[in-house]
Each structure stands twice: as C-alpha cells, then as structure tokens.
Amino acid sequence: MIDVFLSYAHEDAAWVRRLAGGLRRRGLTVFFDEWDVLPGDVVVHRTDAAISDTACAVVVISPASATSPRALEEYAALATAGATRNLRFIPVLIGDTALPPFAANRVWRDFRNVDEQEYEGRVEELLAVILGETTPEAPGGPGTPLREENLAAALPSPPRPLTSPDQHAFVLCYAAADAAYGLALADQLRTAGLPVWSAADLRPGDSQFWTIRSQLASAAAVVVLMSPHSQDSDDITSMILEGMLHQRPFFPVLLEGQRNYHLAHTWYVDARDGRLLGPAELDLLRDLDTGRPDASSPVFPAPLARPAVGTVRVPPAASLERLSTYLRDGEFAHADLQTTAVVLEAADRLDEGWVGARHVRTIPSSVLAGIDAVWADHSHGRQGFRAQAALAPVRRARHADFLALSVACGWRGSAETAVPRRYREFTDLAGPGPRGGFYPTLRNPQNELFLDWYDQWTATVLAVQLHPWNGRNSR
C-alpha cells in the first residue's frame, strides 16, 4: 500500500523531489515517478496501479501544472478517485495560479513564499494528515489559514448520501472576522465536555462541501455567531439553511449588531459584551446533547426572555441575488427557505415565522414579482407563484383551495393524504431535479415544532396567492 502519491508537472520536479525525500525520511511510502517508474515499465500502467493502491494524493498546483497534459490527466484520475473511493486529495499550491474547482473544494495548503522553518512545519503537517492524525489549527497557524472563502464549495456538487460523522457535535458557524470569539467558545464547550465541530477542524484534503453538510445534517445543535460579518457571508447563510433543511436545533449567539434575519424566530444568547456562555446556557446545550439527530422532532432551547434587539434588514435586491445563486447551483431546498425568509422580512414577520392576508398586503408587489421572476427564469416558467396559480387558482382563503393547490404542486399525493411532517422528507418529493410547481412552498421548518404549523403554512400560501400583484389569482 502506498501512503502518498505525488502528482506534479515536469517543470516542478526539483521542488517535488525535495518534498518526496522529506516524506520518505519521515517513514512514508511515497510514489514519486522519478524513483518508482523503472526502465521497461509502461508509464501509464505503473501510474494507474499506483493511484489504485494509494490512500492519499498530494497534487502540486502551479502555473506549469495547469498546462501539462500528464499532470492534467493525473489530476482527473485522482479527482475521480477522491469522489468515488474517498481517496484523500490534498492540493498544494506552489505558484501564482488559480486553484481548479475540484481542488478549491478541498482544504488545500499554501507552500508559496515560505522560509525554511515554515517549510519544515508544513511538511510535518502534511505528514500528520497523511497518517490520519488530527491537526486542528487556528487561523494564522501553520499552513493555509482556513479563510472564509475556503469554507464552501466553489461549484455545486452532484447529489450523494450524507455520511453521518462518528460523533454528533455542536456545529459552530462563524465568519472569519469572528474567529477569536469562535475559537474561545469552542474551547469553553470542549472544557465543559461537549462535542464541538467547526470549519477550523477541516483537515487538508477534506471535501469541504460534503464534510460541512454531513456535520450539519446530524448536529446536536447549530451554534451561529451572529454579527454583521456573518450576516453578509454567503457561506454562513448556506450553513444556516442546511441546518434548517434538516431541522436541527439552533443556538444563536449575538456578538455584534442585530439578529440574523434567518434566525429572527429563534431564542438567542446576547454576548455583545464579549462574554462566553453562562452556566444556565451551558445546561441548555447539555440538554440538547441528549437529543438524537434522527428523532421524530428536533429539540430546541426553551423560549427564554430575549433582549430587545432588532433584526438585520437585507435589501430585496441582495436577497433575490442570493436566491438566484441557490437556484443556479441547483440548491432548490435552500432557495425555498430563502424565499420564505424574503417574504417574511418584507411583511415584517420574521419573528412570527408566518404571514396572513393583512400582513401580506404590506408587501410591495415588486418583491413578490421579483421572487416569481427569479424562480421562473431558472425553471423555464415551470416554477414560481404564477406557475402555481396556473395549476390551481386560489379564489378565496379557504382550506379547500389550499388542498387543490397542494395536490397540483405535488406537495401531497391527494387531498386525502397528509403532507410529510418533516421538511426534509417533504422536499424529497420534488425528486432529483426541478418539478413543475413544487417550489416555492413557503414552508418554514422552524415553525414546525408547534402544533399549529400546518395552519400557519396554509395561511401563508393563501395570503401570497391572493396578493393583488398577480390579479388575485381569480382567473
């Protein structure tokens, strides 16, 4: 078994030769073609056999590798192995060039402009990762800091089952600017005996997209540090929506500014004075730690009294741009949750999590028309409020009208069958691709802890369908 396969362009051979020697001196079995392809070997066969026999690959990214046919072929083969058999794929950057999309979706390491001491430290870090040792680090530590732009996938990934991590942890979400508090909070929770995971625990070669999603899907709770930095972060917003998709409990901590508009309906800790959690708040997390991710209903913190803090207002144009991004990337459930948030914010009902007819009348027609246009543009007119109205016009705020609409949109099999109780099961009805009429649904999984969630959802859908912007849906 080969410990590590080194992939590189011929022009970078001198640099890679030194790395190969350093790893071998540290006891690793290294495949470096200068040493391991012997006279008489068929190079492609020897290389294929080595790739099949290796557990880890270090792919050297440089300006030369971007144009080297051999390096590009190896890159493609290793990328496939990384996706199909969990080969650890570690990009190493040594030149001034952009990371390819697949490499950018892996935690990579930067060997550019390092002095001798830094170089040896980063080789030691690679050794630990290849050997499967845990090497947590704070931003600014050895290797490439885990900057915010490295936390999410550069491109959408194809669907695949999420693998549950060995331990269900409290997933800590924070923007790079809030890292000092985030690391201190992580230390506090670990000292209290609570399992914690954050993007700082990603190791070189980890698939950021799937590792983060797997952690969020089974989180004991999602701890979000709320600040202007996290509100503006597409990565943090995506993590919040992923937690909502799986109906995980949320435990927001307000560091600065106002509440995140996706979490306005959730109890939170006010830490604007810089304090860490108190004994009562740690006890709440301990209670959450006893819940199982596959339980029939999630466990949320008790609704304690909250300080009077406003909610961030996001311009409709920015919200619609984020919605368009989710749809472009095929993230239909995230787009659905984003749509609900835009409607609630426009009606000033984020705290309540649903709207009725009198609330919807305050929403500018341009907001609903904008939402509808984004969905229609990304689905060739098959999705959006107007597409749903064409399937089953809503003439009055009656449950019978909602039943007809929900059947026509595919939200339930028939008027006699129930809608799936859990939001994740509900969105699975849409299938692997867009289904005409299914989205947007305006369901709010944060409300579904409460007994009247169905009535609130019904009222929200009917109110939006009856808004005057679309001719009251009475054709």
Coordinates of C-alpha atoms in Angstrom, one line a residue:
M1 CA 0.0 0.0 0.0
I2 CA 1.3 3.4 -1.0
D3 CA 1.0 6.1 1.7
V4 CA 1.0 9.1 -0.7
F5 CA 1.1 9.6 -4.5
L6 CA 2.8 12.8 -5.7
S7 CA 1.3 14.4 -8.8
Y8 CA 3.1 17.3 -10.5
A9 CA 4.2 18.9 -13.7
H10 CA 7.7 18.0 -15.0
E11 CA 8.8 21.7 -14.6
D12 CA 8.2 21.4 -10.8
A13 CA 10.3 18.2 -10.4
A14 CA 13.0 19.8 -8.3
W15 CA 10.6 21.1 -5.8
V16 CA 8.6 17.8 -5.6
R17 CA 11.9 15.8 -5.3
R18 CA 12.7 17.6 -2.1
L19 CA 9.2 17.0 -0.7
A20 CA 9.3 13.3 -1.7
G21 CA 12.6 13.0 0.1
G22 CA 11.3 14.7 3.2
L23 CA 8.3 12.4 3.4
R24 CA 10.3 9.3 2.9
R25 CA 12.8 10.3 5.6
R26 CA 9.8 10.5 7.9
G27 CA 8.8 6.9 7.2
L28 CA 6.2 7.2 4.5
T29 CA 5.9 5.0 1.4
V30 CA 5.9 7.6 -1.4
F31 CA 5.2 7.2 -5.1
F32 CA 7.4 9.7 -7.0
D33 CA 7.7 8.7 -10.6
E34 CA 11.3 9.7 -10.9
W35 CA 12.2 7.0 -8.4
D36 CA 9.4 4.4 -8.9
V37 CA 8.9 4.1 -12.7
L38 CA 11.6 1.8 -13.7
P39 CA 13.2 1.2 -17.2
G40 CA 10.9 -1.1 -19.1
D41 CA 7.7 -0.1 -17.2
V42 CA 4.7 1.1 -19.2
V43 CA 4.4 4.5 -17.5
V44 CA 0.6 4.8 -17.7
H45 CA 0.1 1.2 -16.3
R46 CA 2.5 1.9 -13.5
T47 CA 0.9 5.2 -12.7
D48 CA -2.7 3.7 -12.8
A49 CA -1.6 0.9 -10.4
A50 CA -0.1 3.4 -8.0
I51 CA -3.2 5.5 -8.0
S52 CA -5.4 2.4 -7.3
D53 CA -3.0 1.5 -4.4
T54 CA -2.7 4.8 -2.7
A55 CA -4.7 6.2 0.2
C56 CA -3.7 9.8 -0.2
A57 CA -2.6 12.1 -3.1
V58 CA -0.7 15.3 -2.9
V59 CA -1.4 17.3 -6.1
V60 CA 1.1 20.1 -6.7
I61 CA -0.7 23.1 -8.3
S62 CA 1.4 25.6 -10.2
P63 CA 1.3 27.5 -13.5
A64 CA 3.1 24.6 -15.1
S65 CA 0.6 22.0 -13.9
A66 CA -2.3 24.0 -15.5
T67 CA -0.8 23.3 -19.0
S68 CA 0.9 20.0 -18.5
P69 CA -1.0 17.2 -20.3
R70 CA 0.4 14.5 -18.0
A71 CA -0.4 16.5 -14.8
L72 CA -3.9 17.2 -16.0
E73 CA -4.6 13.5 -16.8
E74 CA -3.3 12.5 -13.3
Y75 CA -5.4 15.3 -11.8
A76 CA -8.6 14.0 -13.5
A77 CA -7.8 10.4 -12.3
L78 CA -7.2 11.5 -8.7
A79 CA -10.3 13.7 -8.7
T80 CA -12.4 10.7 -9.7
A81 CA -10.8 8.5 -7.0
G82 CA -11.4 11.2 -4.5
A83 CA -15.1 11.3 -5.4
T84 CA -15.7 7.5 -5.7
R85 CA -13.5 5.9 -3.1
N86 CA -12.7 8.6 -0.6
L87 CA -9.0 9.0 -1.5
R88 CA -7.6 11.9 0.4
F89 CA -6.9 14.6 -2.2
I90 CA -4.6 17.3 -0.9
P91 CA -3.9 20.3 -3.2
V92 CA -0.6 22.0 -2.5
L93 CA -0.1 25.4 -4.1
I94 CA 3.4 26.4 -5.1
G95 CA 2.8 29.0 -7.8
D96 CA 0.8 32.0 -8.6
T97 CA -2.2 30.4 -10.2
A98 CA -5.9 29.8 -9.5
L99 CA -7.0 26.5 -7.9
P100 CA -9.1 24.3 -10.2
P101 CA -12.7 24.0 -9.0
F102 CA -12.3 20.4 -7.6
A103 CA -9.1 21.4 -5.7
A104 CA -10.8 24.6 -4.4
N105 CA -13.5 22.4 -2.8
R106 CA -10.7 20.6 -0.8
V107 CA -8.9 22.1 2.1
W108 CA -5.6 23.0 0.5
R109 CA -2.2 24.0 1.7
D110 CA -0.1 27.0 0.6
F111 CA 3.7 26.5 0.2
R112 CA 4.3 29.8 -1.6
N113 CA 6.8 32.3 -0.2
V114 CA 7.7 30.2 2.9
D115 CA 11.0 30.3 4.6
E116 CA 12.9 27.2 5.7
Q117 CA 11.3 27.0 9.1
E118 CA 7.8 27.4 7.7
Y119 CA 8.5 24.8 5.0
E120 CA 9.5 22.1 7.5
G121 CA 6.5 22.9 9.6
R122 CA 4.2 22.5 6.7
V123 CA 5.8 19.2 5.7
E124 CA 5.2 18.0 9.3
E125 CA 1.6 19.0 8.9
L126 CA 1.2 17.0 5.7
L127 CA 2.8 14.0 7.4
A128 CA 0.2 14.2 10.2
V129 CA -2.7 14.4 7.8
I130 CA -1.4 11.5 5.6
L131 CA -1.0 9.4 8.8
G132 CA -4.6 10.3 9.8
E133 CA -3.6 12.3 12.8
T134 CA -5.8 15.2 13.9
T135 CA -4.2 18.6 13.4
P136 CA -6.6 21.3 14.4
E137 CA -5.3 24.8 14.0
A138 CA -6.4 28.4 14.5
P139 CA -6.4 30.9 11.7
G140 CA -2.9 32.1 11.3
G141 CA -1.3 28.8 12.4
P142 CA 0.8 26.5 10.3
G143 CA -0.2 26.1 6.7
T144 CA -3.0 27.9 5.0
P145 CA -5.4 29.6 7.4
L146 CA -9.0 28.5 7.0
R147 CA -10.2 31.6 5.4
E148 CA -13.9 32.2 4.9
E149 CA -13.6 31.8 1.2
N150 CA -12.4 28.3 1.7
L151 CA -15.4 27.1 3.7
A152 CA -17.8 26.3 1.0
A153 CA -17.7 24.5 -2.3
A154 CA -16.7 26.6 -5.3
L155 CA -19.2 24.8 -7.6
P156 CA -22.3 22.7 -6.9
S157 CA -21.6 19.0 -6.2
P158 CA -23.7 16.1 -7.5
P159 CA -26.2 14.6 -5.0
R160 CA -24.8 11.8 -2.9
P161 CA -25.8 10.3 0.5
L162 CA -24.6 12.1 3.5
T163 CA -22.4 10.0 5.8
S164 CA -23.1 10.6 9.4
P165 CA -20.0 11.5 11.4
D166 CA -18.7 9.3 14.2
Q167 CA -19.9 11.8 16.8
H168 CA -22.9 14.2 16.7
A169 CA -21.4 17.5 17.6
F170 CA -22.4 21.1 18.2
V171 CA -21.5 22.7 14.9
L172 CA -20.1 26.1 15.4
C173 CA -20.6 28.6 12.5
Y174 CA -18.8 31.9 12.4
A175 CA -17.3 34.3 9.9
A176 CA -13.5 34.7 9.7
A177 CA -13.7 38.1 11.4
D178 CA -15.3 36.5 14.5
A179 CA -12.8 33.7 14.7
A180 CA -11.2 34.8 18.0
Y181 CA -14.5 34.5 19.8
G182 CA -15.4 31.3 17.9
L183 CA -12.2 29.6 19.0
A184 CA -12.6 30.7 22.6
L185 CA -16.2 29.4 22.6
A186 CA -15.1 26.1 21.1
D187 CA -12.6 25.7 23.9
Q188 CA -15.2 26.5 26.5
L189 CA -17.6 23.9 25.2
R190 CA -14.9 21.2 25.0
T191 CA -13.8 22.0 28.5
A192 CA -17.5 21.6 29.6
G193 CA -17.4 18.1 28.0
L194 CA -19.5 19.0 24.9
P195 CA -18.5 17.7 21.4
V196 CA -17.8 20.6 19.1
W197 CA -17.0 20.8 15.4
S198 CA -16.3 23.8 13.2
A199 CA -14.6 24.5 9.9
A200 CA -11.4 25.0 11.8
D201 CA -11.5 21.2 12.2
L202 CA -11.3 20.6 8.5
R203 CA -8.1 18.8 7.6
P204 CA -6.1 19.1 4.3
G205 CA -7.8 17.0 1.7
D206 CA -11.2 17.1 3.3
S207 CA -14.1 17.8 0.9
Q208 CA -15.4 21.0 2.5
F209 CA -18.8 20.8 0.8
W210 CA -19.7 17.3 2.0
T211 CA -17.9 17.4 5.3
I212 CA -19.7 20.5 6.4
R213 CA -23.1 19.2 5.1
S214 CA -22.6 15.9 6.9
Q215 CA -21.8 17.6 10.2
L216 CA -24.9 20.0 9.9
A217 CA -27.3 17.2 8.9
S218 CA -26.6 15.4 12.2
A219 CA -25.7 18.3 14.5
A220 CA -26.7 18.2 18.1
A221 CA -27.3 21.9 17.5
V222 CA -26.1 24.6 15.2
V223 CA -24.4 27.4 17.1
V224 CA -24.3 30.5 15.0
L225 CA -22.3 33.6 15.9
M226 CA -24.4 36.5 14.7
S227 CA -22.7 39.6 13.6
P228 CA -22.6 41.9 10.5
H229 CA -19.8 39.7 9.2
S230 CA -21.8 36.5 9.4
Q231 CA -24.9 38.2 8.1
D232 CA -23.0 39.2 4.9
S233 CA -21.4 35.8 4.5
D234 CA -22.9 33.5 1.8
D235 CA -21.1 30.6 3.5
I236 CA -22.7 31.2 6.9
T237 CA -26.1 31.7 5.3
S238 CA -25.7 28.4 3.4
M239 CA -24.8 26.6 6.6
I240 CA -27.9 28.1 8.4
L241 CA -30.1 27.0 5.6
E242 CA -28.6 23.5 5.6
G243 CA -29.3 23.2 9.3
M244 CA -32.9 24.4 8.8
L245 CA -33.3 21.9 5.9
H246 CA -32.5 19.0 8.4
Q247 CA -34.5 20.8 11.2
R248 CA -31.6 20.9 13.6
P249 CA -31.9 23.0 16.7
F250 CA -30.3 26.4 16.5
F251 CA -28.4 28.2 19.3
P252 CA -27.5 31.7 18.0
V253 CA -25.1 33.9 19.9
L254 CA -25.3 37.6 19.2
L255 CA -21.8 39.2 19.1
E256 CA -22.5 42.5 17.4
G257 CA -25.2 44.4 15.6
Q258 CA -28.6 42.8 15.1
R259 CA -30.1 39.4 14.8
N260 CA -29.5 37.4 11.6
Y261 CA -32.7 37.6 9.6
H262 CA -32.8 33.8 9.0
L263 CA -32.8 33.3 12.8
A264 CA -35.2 36.0 13.9
H265 CA -37.7 33.4 15.2
T266 CA -35.1 31.7 17.4
W267 CA -34.1 32.3 21.0
Y268 CA -30.5 33.6 21.3
V269 CA -27.7 34.5 23.7
D270 CA -26.8 38.1 23.9
A271 CA -23.0 38.2 24.1
R272 CA -22.4 41.7 22.8
D273 CA -20.3 42.4 25.8
G274 CA -17.9 39.7 24.8
R275 CA -18.8 37.2 27.5
L276 CA -18.8 33.5 26.9
L277 CA -21.7 31.3 27.9
G278 CA -23.0 31.2 31.5
P279 CA -23.9 28.0 33.5
A280 CA -27.6 28.1 32.5
E281 CA -26.8 28.4 28.8
L282 CA -24.3 25.5 29.0
D283 CA -27.0 23.5 30.7
L284 CA -29.3 24.2 27.7
L285 CA -26.6 22.8 25.4
R286 CA -26.2 19.7 27.6
D287 CA -29.9 19.1 27.3
L288 CA -29.6 19.4 23.5
D289 CA -26.7 17.0 23.5
T290 CA -29.1 14.2 24.7
G291 CA -31.3 14.5 21.6
R292 CA -30.8 12.2 18.6
P293 CA -30.5 13.7 15.1
D294 CA -32.9 11.1 13.8
A295 CA -35.6 11.8 16.4
S296 CA -39.1 12.4 15.1
S297 CA -38.9 16.1 16.2
P298 CA -35.9 18.2 17.0
V299 CA -35.1 19.5 20.5
F300 CA -34.9 23.3 20.8
P301 CA -33.9 25.5 23.6
A302 CA -36.7 26.7 25.9
P303 CA -38.1 30.1 24.8
L304 CA -36.5 32.3 27.5
A305 CA -36.9 36.1 27.6
R306 CA -34.8 37.8 25.0
P307 CA -33.3 41.3 25.0
A308 CA -35.0 43.8 22.7
V309 CA -32.6 43.7 19.7
G310 CA -33.7 44.3 16.1
T311 CA -33.3 42.1 13.1
V312 CA -30.9 42.9 10.2
R313 CA -32.7 44.3 7.2
V314 CA -31.4 43.0 3.9
P315 CA -32.2 44.9 0.7
P316 CA -34.6 42.9 -1.5
A317 CA -32.1 43.0 -4.4
A318 CA -29.4 41.3 -2.3
S319 CA -31.9 38.7 -1.1
L320 CA -33.1 38.0 -4.6
E321 CA -29.4 37.7 -5.8
R322 CA -28.8 35.1 -3.1
L323 CA -32.0 33.3 -4.2
S324 CA -30.8 33.3 -7.8
T325 CA -27.4 31.8 -6.8
Y326 CA -29.1 28.9 -5.0
L327 CA -31.2 28.2 -8.0
R328 CA -28.3 28.4 -10.4
D329 CA -26.4 25.9 -8.2
G330 CA -29.4 23.5 -8.1
E331 CA -29.9 24.1 -4.3
F332 CA -33.7 24.1 -4.6
A333 CA -34.5 23.5 -0.9
H334 CA -32.1 26.3 0.1
A335 CA -33.8 28.5 -2.4
D336 CA -37.2 27.6 -0.9
L337 CA -36.1 28.6 2.6
Q338 CA -34.6 31.8 1.2
T339 CA -37.9 32.6 -0.5
T340 CA -39.8 32.2 2.7
A341 CA -37.4 34.5 4.6
V342 CA -37.7 37.2 1.9
V343 CA -41.5 37.1 2.2
L344 CA -41.4 37.2 6.0
E345 CA -38.9 40.0 6.0
A346 CA -40.9 42.1 3.5
A347 CA -44.0 41.7 5.8
D348 CA -42.0 42.4 8.9
R349 CA -43.0 38.9 10.3
L350 CA -39.6 37.3 10.7
D351 CA -40.2 36.9 14.5
E352 CA -43.5 35.2 14.0
G353 CA -42.4 33.0 11.0
W354 CA -45.7 33.1 9.0
V355 CA -48.0 35.7 7.4
G356 CA -51.7 36.2 7.0
A357 CA -53.7 38.2 4.5
R358 CA -53.4 41.5 6.4
H359 CA -49.6 41.1 6.7
V360 CA -49.1 40.2 3.1
R361 CA -51.0 43.4 2.0
T362 CA -48.0 45.4 3.3
I363 CA -45.5 43.6 1.0
P364 CA -44.7 45.7 -2.1
S365 CA -45.8 44.0 -5.3
S366 CA -42.3 44.4 -6.7
V367 CA -41.0 41.9 -4.0
L368 CA -43.3 39.1 -4.9
A369 CA -43.0 39.8 -8.6
G370 CA -39.2 39.7 -8.2
I371 CA -39.3 36.3 -6.4
D372 CA -41.6 34.9 -9.0
A373 CA -39.4 36.1 -11.8
V374 CA -36.3 34.5 -10.3
W375 CA -38.0 31.1 -10.0
A376 CA -39.5 31.4 -13.4
D377 CA -36.2 32.4 -15.1
H378 CA -34.4 29.4 -13.6
S379 CA -37.1 26.9 -14.4
H380 CA -38.3 28.0 -17.9
G381 CA -41.5 29.2 -16.3
R382 CA -42.4 25.9 -14.6
Q383 CA -41.9 27.2 -11.0
G384 CA -42.9 30.3 -9.1
F385 CA -46.1 31.8 -7.8
R386 CA -47.7 32.4 -11.2
A387 CA -46.9 28.8 -12.4
Q388 CA -48.6 27.5 -9.2
A389 CA -51.6 29.7 -9.8
A390 CA -51.9 28.3 -13.3
L391 CA -52.0 24.8 -11.9
A392 CA -54.8 25.5 -9.3
P393 CA -56.2 29.1 -9.0
V394 CA -56.8 30.2 -5.4
R395 CA -60.0 32.2 -5.4
R396 CA -60.6 32.6 -1.7
A397 CA -58.8 32.0 1.6
R398 CA -60.3 28.5 2.0
H399 CA -58.6 25.3 3.0
A400 CA -60.3 23.6 0.0
D401 CA -58.4 26.0 -2.3
F402 CA -55.1 25.2 -0.4
L403 CA -55.8 21.4 -0.8
A404 CA -56.3 21.7 -4.5
L405 CA -53.1 23.8 -4.8
S406 CA -51.0 21.4 -2.7
V407 CA -52.1 18.4 -4.8
A408 CA -51.5 20.3 -8.1
C409 CA -48.0 21.4 -6.9
G410 CA -47.0 17.9 -5.7
W411 CA -46.9 18.8 -2.0
R412 CA -49.2 15.8 -1.2
G413 CA -50.3 12.8 -3.2
S414 CA -54.1 13.6 -3.0
A415 CA -56.5 15.6 -1.0
E416 CA -56.9 12.7 1.4
T417 CA -53.2 12.1 2.1
A418 CA -51.2 14.1 4.6
V419 CA -48.2 16.3 3.8
P420 CA -44.9 14.8 5.1
R421 CA -44.3 16.1 8.6
R422 CA -40.6 16.7 8.3
Y423 CA -39.4 19.3 5.9
R424 CA -36.5 17.1 4.6
E425 CA -38.9 14.3 3.7
F426 CA -41.3 16.9 2.1
T427 CA -38.6 18.4 -0.2
D428 CA -37.5 14.9 -1.2
L429 CA -40.9 14.6 -3.0
A430 CA -39.5 17.0 -5.6
G431 CA -37.2 14.3 -6.9
P432 CA -33.6 14.8 -8.1
G433 CA -34.5 17.8 -10.3
P434 CA -37.0 20.7 -10.5
R435 CA -40.6 19.6 -10.7
G436 CA -43.2 21.9 -12.2
G437 CA -45.0 23.8 -9.5
F438 CA -43.3 22.2 -6.5
Y439 CA -41.3 25.3 -5.5
P440 CA -41.5 27.7 -3.8
T441 CA -43.5 26.1 -1.0
L442 CA -43.3 28.8 1.7
R443 CA -42.9 26.1 4.4
N444 CA -41.0 27.3 7.5
P445 CA -39.3 24.3 9.2
Q446 CA -38.5 26.5 12.2
N447 CA -42.3 26.7 12.9
E448 CA -42.9 23.0 12.7
L449 CA -42.1 22.3 16.3
F450 CA -45.5 23.9 17.1
L451 CA -48.9 22.2 16.7
D452 CA -50.4 24.9 14.5
W453 CA -47.6 24.8 11.9
Y454 CA -49.9 23.5 9.2
D455 CA -52.4 26.2 9.8
Q456 CA -49.7 28.8 9.6
W457 CA -48.3 27.4 6.4
T458 CA -51.8 27.3 4.9
A459 CA -52.4 30.9 5.8
T460 CA -49.0 32.0 4.3
V461 CA -49.6 30.2 1.0
L462 CA -53.1 31.5 0.6
A463 CA -52.2 35.1 1.5
V464 CA -49.4 35.2 -1.0
Q465 CA -51.5 33.7 -3.7
L466 CA -54.3 36.2 -3.1
H467 CA -52.0 39.3 -3.1
P468 CA -53.1 41.8 -5.7
W469 CA -49.8 41.7 -7.6
N470 CA -50.9 38.6 -9.6
G471 CA -54.5 39.7 -10.2
R472 CA -55.8 37.9 -7.1
N473 CA -55.4 34.6 -8.8
S474 CA -59.0 34.7 -9.8
R475 CA -59.0 33.8 -13.4

